[in-house]
C-alpha cells in the first residue's frame, strides 16, 4: 500500500478565543501551510492543496532529509525579518524558486504519522 500525506488539519475561526478545559490554541502564523513527509531518504513538501513546494524551499527540504523515515509534519512555512513575519518575502520564495529569495523557517503544528503518539495530547 502506498502511503499518502494526510489531509491538513484546518483551523476554525471563533469570535472569542475562550477554550474549554483541556483544550489549547495556537497563534495564526502569517505563512504557507505545508505538509512534509520523509520516507527512504525522499522528502515530499506540499501545500495544503497538494502543490509541490520543495523547489521553492530547497533549504527546508534539505533539512527535512535529516529526519527519520516515515516522519510527517503538518505546519507553517514562514520568513522572519527584523523580528516580524514577512509574508511578502515568503511570496518571493515561490516566484524566485529558492533560498536566495529569503531564508525560511518551518514551524510544526502537528506530528501526524508517528503511530506511537497518535491519540496523545499536544502536552504529552
mmCIF file of C-alpha atoms in Angstrom:
data_model
loop_
_atom_site.group_PDB
_atom_site.id
_atom_site.type_symbol
_atom_site.label_atom_id
_atom_site.label_comp_id
_atom_site.label_asym_id
_atom_site.label_seq_id
_atom_site.Cartn_x
_atom_site.Cartn_y
_atom_site.Cartn_z
ATOM 1 C CA UNK A 1 0.000 0.000 0.000
ATOM 2 C CA UNK A 2 1.337 3.448 -0.907
ATOM 3 C CA UNK A 3 1.473 5.994 1.901
ATOM 4 C CA UNK A 4 -0.006 9.398 1.133
ATOM 5 C CA UNK A 5 0.042 12.631 3.058
ATOM 6 C CA UNK A 6 -2.974 13.062 5.301
ATOM 7 C CA UNK A 7 -5.334 15.956 4.780
ATOM 8 C CA UNK A 8 -4.207 19.074 6.665
ATOM 9 C CA UNK A 9 -5.939 19.930 9.900
ATOM 10 C CA UNK A 10 -7.614 23.251 9.133
ATOM 11 C CA UNK A 11 -8.358 25.948 11.664
ATOM 12 C CA UNK A 12 -11.776 27.137 12.696
ATOM 13 C CA UNK A 13 -12.232 30.849 13.367
ATOM 14 C CA UNK A 14 -14.074 31.744 16.555
ATOM 15 C CA UNK A 15 -15.429 35.109 17.734
ATOM 16 C CA UNK A 16 -13.821 34.775 21.192
ATOM 17 C CA UNK A 17 -10.746 32.636 21.884
ATOM 18 C CA UNK A 18 -12.147 31.088 25.055
ATOM 19 C CA UNK A 19 -11.040 27.483 25.268
ATOM 20 C CA UNK A 20 -12.704 24.666 27.113
ATOM 21 C CA UNK A 21 -10.688 22.995 29.888
ATOM 22 C CA UNK A 22 -8.123 20.640 28.364
ATOM 23 C CA UNK A 23 -8.033 22.457 25.008
ATOM 24 C CA UNK A 24 -5.137 24.520 23.670
ATOM 25 C CA UNK A 25 -4.876 27.168 20.990
ATOM 26 C CA UNK A 26 -2.064 28.290 18.746
ATOM 27 C CA UNK A 27 -1.332 31.619 17.053
ATOM 28 C CA UNK A 28 -2.162 32.271 13.414
ATOM 29 C CA UNK A 29 1.165 32.364 11.603
ATOM 30 C CA UNK A 30 1.426 34.561 8.531
ATOM 31 C CA UNK A 31 2.865 31.889 6.265
ATOM 32 C CA UNK A 32 2.136 28.978 3.952
ATOM 33 C CA UNK A 33 0.569 25.832 5.332
ATOM 34 C CA UNK A 34 2.731 22.871 4.373
ATOM 35 C CA UNK A 35 2.710 19.109 4.757
ATOM 36 C CA UNK A 36 6.053 17.349 4.872
ATOM 37 C CA UNK A 37 6.810 13.632 4.686
ATOM 38 C CA UNK A 38 10.074 11.707 4.662
ATOM 39 C CA UNK A 39 10.462 8.135 3.503
ATOM 40 C CA UNK A 40 13.581 6.201 2.465
ATOM 41 C CA UNK A 41 15.573 9.413 2.046
ATOM 42 C CA UNK A 42 12.882 11.051 -0.102
ATOM 43 C CA UNK A 43 11.271 14.298 1.087
ATOM 44 C CA UNK A 44 7.833 15.441 -0.028
ATOM 45 C CA UNK A 45 6.869 19.038 0.746
ATOM 46 C CA UNK A 46 3.407 20.115 -0.413
ATOM 47 C CA UNK A 47 0.945 22.902 0.160
ATOM 48 C CA UNK A 48 -2.383 22.110 1.780
ATOM 49 C CA UNK A 49 -3.834 21.936 -1.751
ATOM 50 C CA UNK A 50 -1.167 19.491 -2.924
ATOM 51 C CA UNK A 51 1.197 21.822 -4.816
ATOM 52 C CA UNK A 52 4.837 20.650 -4.724
ATOM 53 C CA UNK A 53 6.818 23.212 -2.693
ATOM 54 C CA UNK A 54 10.311 21.696 -2.435
ATOM 55 C CA UNK A 55 11.703 23.643 -5.446
ATOM 56 C CA UNK A 56 10.802 26.919 -3.721
ATOM 57 C CA UNK A 57 12.085 25.731 -0.337
ATOM 58 C CA UNK A 58 15.219 23.639 -1.009
ATOM 59 C CA UNK A 59 16.672 24.525 2.395
ATOM 60 C CA UNK A 60 13.595 23.183 4.194
ATOM 61 C CA UNK A 61 13.615 20.024 2.046
ATOM 62 C CA UNK A 62 17.352 19.508 2.713
ATOM 63 C CA UNK A 63 16.895 19.931 6.463
ATOM 64 C CA UNK A 64 13.934 17.536 6.410
ATOM 65 C CA UNK A 65 16.177 14.918 4.824
ATOM 66 C CA UNK A 66 17.794 14.551 8.249
ATOM 67 C CA UNK A 67 14.524 13.478 9.866
ATOM 68 C CA UNK A 68 13.779 9.795 10.494
ATOM 69 C CA UNK A 69 11.930 7.840 7.811
ATOM 70 C CA UNK A 70 8.136 7.932 7.968
ATOM 71 C CA UNK A 71 8.091 11.354 9.640
ATOM 72 C CA UNK A 72 5.136 13.544 8.734
ATOM 73 C CA UNK A 73 4.743 17.158 9.773
ATOM 74 C CA UNK A 74 1.783 19.466 9.301
ATOM 75 C CA UNK A 75 2.964 23.028 9.808
ATOM 76 C CA UNK A 76 3.588 26.522 8.559
ATOM 77 C CA UNK A 77 6.452 27.914 6.450
ATOM 78 C CA UNK A 78 7.356 31.471 7.416
ATOM 79 C CA UNK A 79 10.030 34.099 6.801
ATOM 80 C CA UNK A 80 11.253 36.219 9.709
ATOM 81 C CA UNK A 81 12.651 39.669 9.023
ATOM 82 C CA UNK A 82 13.562 42.252 11.665
ATOM 83 C CA UNK A 83 11.705 40.371 14.420
ATOM 84 C CA UNK A 84 8.478 40.099 12.441
ATOM 85 C CA UNK A 85 6.903 37.710 9.980
ATOM 86 C CA UNK A 86 7.380 38.922 6.403
ATOM 87 C CA UNK A 87 4.706 37.339 4.215
ATOM 88 C CA UNK A 88 5.752 39.355 1.145
ATOM 89 C CA UNK A 89 9.260 37.856 1.406
ATOM 90 C CA UNK A 90 7.709 34.408 1.672
ATOM 91 C CA UNK A 91 5.743 35.036 -1.523
ATOM 92 C CA UNK A 92 9.015 35.947 -3.241
ATOM 93 C CA UNK A 93 10.275 32.445 -2.477
ATOM 94 C CA UNK A 94 7.617 30.955 -4.732
ATOM 95 C CA UNK A 95 8.339 33.392 -7.553
ATOM 96 C CA UNK A 96 12.145 33.208 -7.351
ATOM 97 C CA UNK A 97 12.269 29.498 -6.536
ATOM 98 C CA UNK A 98 14.768 29.054 -3.820
ATOM 99 C CA UNK A 99 16.583 30.051 -0.725
ATOM 100 C CA UNK A 100 18.262 33.080 -2.309
ATOM 101 C CA UNK A 101 14.971 34.974 -2.099
ATOM 102 C CA UNK A 102 14.734 34.857 1.724
ATOM 103 C CA UNK A 103 15.578 32.400 4.440
ATOM 104 C CA UNK A 104 12.519 30.423 5.501
ATOM 105 C CA UNK A 105 11.708 28.628 8.709
ATOM 106 C CA UNK A 106 9.259 25.850 9.345
ATOM 107 C CA UNK A 107 7.093 25.552 12.391
ATOM 108 C CA UNK A 108 5.482 22.208 13.034
ATOM 109 C CA UNK A 109 1.875 22.338 14.081
ATOM 110 C CA UNK A 110 1.267 18.607 14.249
ATOM 111 C CA UNK A 111 3.231 15.382 14.033
ATOM 112 C CA UNK A 112 0.843 13.249 12.044
ATOM 113 C CA UNK A 113 2.466 9.925 11.288
ATOM 114 C CA UNK A 114 4.206 8.533 14.351
ATOM 115 C CA UNK A 115 1.902 5.704 15.459
ATOM 116 C CA UNK A 116 3.390 5.819 18.955
ATOM 117 C CA UNK A 117 1.968 9.304 19.548
ATOM 118 C CA UNK A 118 -1.363 9.043 17.759
ATOM 119 C CA UNK A 119 -4.085 9.803 20.267
ATOM 120 C CA UNK A 120 -1.730 11.646 22.602
ATOM 121 C CA UNK A 121 -2.431 15.225 23.624
ATOM 122 C CA UNK A 122 -0.167 18.078 22.491
ATOM 123 C CA UNK A 123 1.179 18.482 26.027
ATOM 124 C CA UNK A 124 2.233 14.828 26.104
#
